[in-house]
mmCIF file of C-alpha atoms in Angstrom:
data_model
loop_
_atom_site.group_PDB
_atom_site.id
_atom_site.type_symbol
_atom_site.label_atom_id
_atom_site.label_comp_id
_atom_site.label_asym_id
_atom_site.label_seq_id
_atom_site.Cartn_x
_atom_site.Cartn_y
_atom_site.Cartn_z
ATOM 1 C CA UNK S 1 -68.290 139.632 33.709
ATOM 2 C CA UNK S 2 -67.577 136.960 36.292
ATOM 3 C CA UNK S 3 -64.138 135.727 35.196
ATOM 4 C CA UNK S 4 -62.165 134.229 38.084
ATOM 5 C CA UNK S 5 -58.830 135.816 38.972
ATOM 6 C CA UNK S 6 -56.690 133.822 41.426
ATOM 7 C CA UNK S 7 -53.236 133.811 42.906
ATOM 8 C CA UNK S 8 -51.868 130.438 41.694
ATOM 9 C CA UNK S 9 -51.620 127.773 44.384
ATOM 10 C CA UNK S 10 -53.912 129.654 46.780
ATOM 11 C CA UNK S 11 -57.595 130.271 47.355
ATOM 12 C CA UNK S 12 -57.058 134.050 47.237
ATOM 13 C CA UNK S 13 -58.881 135.635 44.345
ATOM 14 C CA UNK S 14 -61.764 137.667 43.018
ATOM 15 C CA UNK S 15 -64.153 137.890 40.076
ATOM 16 C CA UNK S 16 -64.358 140.563 37.407
ATOM 17 C CA UNK S 17 -67.072 143.229 37.507
ATOM 18 C CA UNK S 18 -69.530 144.285 34.780
ATOM 19 C CA UNK S 19 -66.763 146.091 32.880
ATOM 20 C CA UNK S 20 -64.302 143.199 33.253
ATOM 21 C CA UNK S 21 -62.264 145.054 35.862
ATOM 22 C CA UNK S 22 -60.931 143.671 39.116
ATOM 23 C CA UNK S 23 -58.804 144.644 42.099
ATOM 24 C CA UNK S 24 -56.591 142.139 43.885
ATOM 25 C CA UNK S 25 -53.912 142.664 46.528
ATOM 26 C CA UNK S 26 -50.871 140.633 45.480
ATOM 27 C CA UNK S 27 -47.878 139.860 47.722
ATOM 28 C CA UNK S 28 -44.448 140.912 46.404
ATOM 29 C CA UNK S 29 -43.338 137.294 45.855
ATOM 30 C CA UNK S 30 -46.203 136.470 43.447
ATOM 31 C CA UNK S 31 -45.282 136.936 39.773
ATOM 32 C CA UNK S 32 -48.397 135.573 37.991
ATOM 33 C CA UNK S 33 -52.152 135.491 38.304
ATOM 34 C CA UNK S 34 -54.496 132.831 36.936
ATOM 35 C CA UNK S 35 -57.537 133.940 34.928
ATOM 36 C CA UNK S 36 -60.331 131.518 34.035
ATOM 37 C CA UNK S 37 -63.906 131.513 32.772
ATOM 38 C CA UNK S 38 -66.219 128.731 31.631
ATOM 39 C CA UNK S 39 -65.700 128.028 27.919
ATOM 40 C CA UNK S 40 -62.338 129.805 27.793
ATOM 41 C CA UNK S 41 -58.775 128.573 28.288
ATOM 42 C CA UNK S 42 -57.283 129.177 31.738
ATOM 43 C CA UNK S 43 -54.348 131.578 31.482
ATOM 44 C CA UNK S 44 -51.318 132.253 33.668
ATOM 45 C CA UNK S 45 -50.627 135.972 33.252
ATOM 46 C CA UNK S 46 -47.263 137.492 34.289
ATOM 47 C CA UNK S 47 -47.718 140.531 36.536
ATOM 48 C CA UNK S 48 -44.246 141.185 37.909
ATOM 49 C CA UNK S 49 -43.638 144.932 38.133
ATOM 50 C CA UNK S 50 -47.099 145.835 36.748
ATOM 51 C CA UNK S 51 -49.900 147.796 38.415
ATOM 52 C CA UNK S 52 -52.387 147.296 35.582
ATOM 53 C CA UNK S 53 -52.918 144.116 33.566
ATOM 54 C CA UNK S 54 -54.982 143.615 30.404
ATOM 55 C CA UNK S 55 -56.089 140.051 29.667
ATOM 56 C CA UNK S 56 -57.888 138.819 26.552
ATOM 57 C CA UNK S 57 -59.622 135.499 27.100
ATOM 58 C CA UNK S 58 -59.073 132.825 24.461
ATOM 59 C CA UNK S 59 -61.883 130.380 23.634
ATOM 60 C CA UNK S 60 -61.205 126.905 24.991
ATOM 61 C CA UNK S 61 -61.627 123.639 23.173
ATOM 62 C CA UNK S 62 -65.263 123.142 22.234
ATOM 63 C CA UNK S 63 -67.094 119.941 22.921
ATOM 64 C CA UNK S 64 -68.036 117.953 19.825
ATOM 65 C CA UNK S 65 -70.659 115.911 21.634
ATOM 66 C CA UNK S 66 -72.494 116.053 24.900
ATOM 67 C CA UNK S 67 -74.209 112.990 26.362
ATOM 68 C CA UNK S 68 -76.939 113.540 28.925
ATOM 69 C CA UNK S 69 -78.246 110.612 30.901
ATOM 70 C CA UNK S 70 -81.386 111.011 32.967
ATOM 71 C CA UNK S 71 -83.042 108.571 35.293
#
């Protein structure tokens, strides 16, 4: 839920619904989409010639330490 799906190099995109599904109109000259979500690696997914795409998110690099400074 809530993964970002964008056309690379543009601000055109959408987010996934409760089932992880999404609909996005893609021009003929676009061959990849970019999928990202906090805590997971951003992926460039090839879509050329496809009507349906299945994407499995891969966990990103975890932080070893977090420093919080408050004033």
